[in-house]
Each structure stands twice: as C-alpha cells, then as structure tokens.
C-alpha cells in the first residue's frame, strides 16, 4: 500500500518563475492538504482540497493555487516566485471526517 | 501564524533517559496531535488527544492535555538513539476546522547513545 508520494523531491528555480508540485494521496484517501515549512520552523497550512474544490485556505497570497483531480491527486502551483518561497512543501492526505494526516516526504524548493 | 509554542526548542539527553516536551496554544481546540519529523522530511503522526481527554498512552509515549492552561506535554520514556528527531504539536481549532492543523515551532530532540 503506497503512502503519500510527492514529486519532485528537490527543485531549484529563480525569482519570478512559476513552479508546480505534485502529490498522490495514500490509497483510499480523498482529501489533500498542502503545508509550507520554512527552515527551522513548523509547517504552515496553505490549503486543503476535497471533491476537487478548495475547502479551506491559510494565510497565503493568491500566487499560491492548487488543483485536485478526479483520482484525488493534487497539484500546488506557485507563480512569481520570491526568495521567501524557498521551503519544504509537504502534502498530507486523509479520509474526509478523519483527523489523522499522512504526510509525504516533501518537495524541497530553492528559489535563487 | 503558528498556534503553539514548544518548549524547549532543543533537548539533548542520554539513551535510556526520559524526554519531556511541552506545547502551549492560544485558542480553543477540538483536538491536539503530536508529530515526529526526521531530518526535515515528512511528518509521522504519533498520537491524538481530544479536548475532553486528559491523558493518553501509546507504547513509550504519554501525552497530557490541560485545556484550562492551554498546554500539552509529550513524554518519551526510555529514549533510544532512533528517537532523535523534531517533534511538533499541532492543534485543530474549535469549531472543528476539518483537519486543518496549526503547528508549533517544534522541539529538536537529540538522544545520545
């Protein structure tokens, strides 16, 4: 049973570029959440997708957008990258109504 | 913004000793969860305690919750070198915000063999 998988594992971009990160949830899970974790800090909630719609959103600008596909996989898009967007981006999946999250290993994004 | 604060920020102990980490939070919660993170990668769920519970055990882990003080503690007994990791508390606020987690800043635990 595959867990949560994220791709790519590492990514280097320059300021102003756009990036797309991908996440496949754990088998049987229908809800995907994205978190940003800056170095030395705890993860911060970006948004959550369920039934292909954004259900909740944290305090992140519109440059951060997402999508959920019919197979429950998800993408996180970040436009007009800033140096401060450098972080570990974590995807977590769950079953709707269940409180335990399963996290992927993350995508390390470096913006130069 | 982060809901909680972990204390201490870093902890170094010898194998076999107990490790205690504390977490404080600001708003009313539905539940509080503890997660572990190895080497800055994915987080692993350790234990969940609901707002109407005071103590919970799982193997070598013991979690307490004091909603009047808005605080929780995680105790790891008989620590092992493999317990070296960062530990985060995370809260789900009231009213129940789905399973949107608000994390603290974490405690970095080092267990020396």
PDB file of C-alpha atoms in Angstrom, chain A residues 1 3 8 10 14 21-24 30 32 34 38 43-44 47 53 64 72-73 78 82 84-85 89 99-100 103 105:
ATOM      1  CA  UNK A   1       0.000   0.000   0.000  1.00  0.00           C
ATOM      2  CA  UNK A   3       1.799   6.074   1.115  1.00  0.00           C
ATOM      3  CA  UNK A   8       9.860  16.173  -7.466  1.00  0.00           C
ATOM      4  CA  UNK A  10      14.099  18.760  -4.996  1.00  0.00           C
ATOM      5  CA  UNK A  14      14.825  31.575  -9.994  1.00  0.00           C
ATOM      6  CA  UNK A  21       4.466  20.437  -7.278  1.00  0.00           C
ATOM      7  CA  UNK A  22       2.590  17.150  -7.375  1.00  0.00           C
ATOM      8  CA  UNK A  23       1.093  14.847  -4.777  1.00  0.00           C
ATOM      9  CA  UNK A  24      -0.559  11.441  -4.883  1.00  0.00           C
ATOM     10  CA  UNK A  30      -9.908  11.666  -0.700  1.00  0.00           C
ATOM     11  CA  UNK A  32      -5.312  16.528   0.277  1.00  0.00           C
ATOM     12  CA  UNK A  34      -0.591  21.344   1.478  1.00  0.00           C
ATOM     13  CA  UNK A  38      10.486  27.106   6.304  1.00  0.00           C
ATOM     14  CA  UNK A  43       4.663  23.628   8.877  1.00  0.00           C
ATOM     15  CA  UNK A  44       2.107  26.260   7.904  1.00  0.00           C
ATOM     16  CA  UNK A  47      -4.914  24.969   1.607  1.00  0.00           C
ATOM     17  CA  UNK A  53     -12.583  22.043  -4.621  1.00  0.00           C
ATOM     18  CA  UNK A  64      -0.382  30.013  -4.377  1.00  0.00           C
ATOM     19  CA  UNK A  72      -7.700  12.638  -5.769  1.00  0.00           C
ATOM     20  CA  UNK A  73      -4.139  13.572  -6.711  1.00  0.00           C
ATOM     21  CA  UNK A  78       3.235  28.976  -7.125  1.00  0.00           C
ATOM     22  CA  UNK A  82      10.053  35.042  -4.359  1.00  0.00           C
ATOM     23  CA  UNK A  84      10.979  33.733   0.637  1.00  0.00           C
ATOM     24  CA  UNK A  85       9.122  30.898  -1.065  1.00  0.00           C
ATOM     25  CA  UNK A  89       6.452  21.815   0.733  1.00  0.00           C
ATOM     26  CA  UNK A  99      -8.385  13.643  11.834  1.00  0.00           C
ATOM     27  CA  UNK A 100      -5.138  11.788  11.289  1.00  0.00           C
ATOM     28  CA  UNK A 103       2.414  13.187   5.112  1.00  0.00           C
ATOM     29  CA  UNK A 105       8.372  13.294   2.241  1.00  0.00           C
TER      30      UNK A 105
END
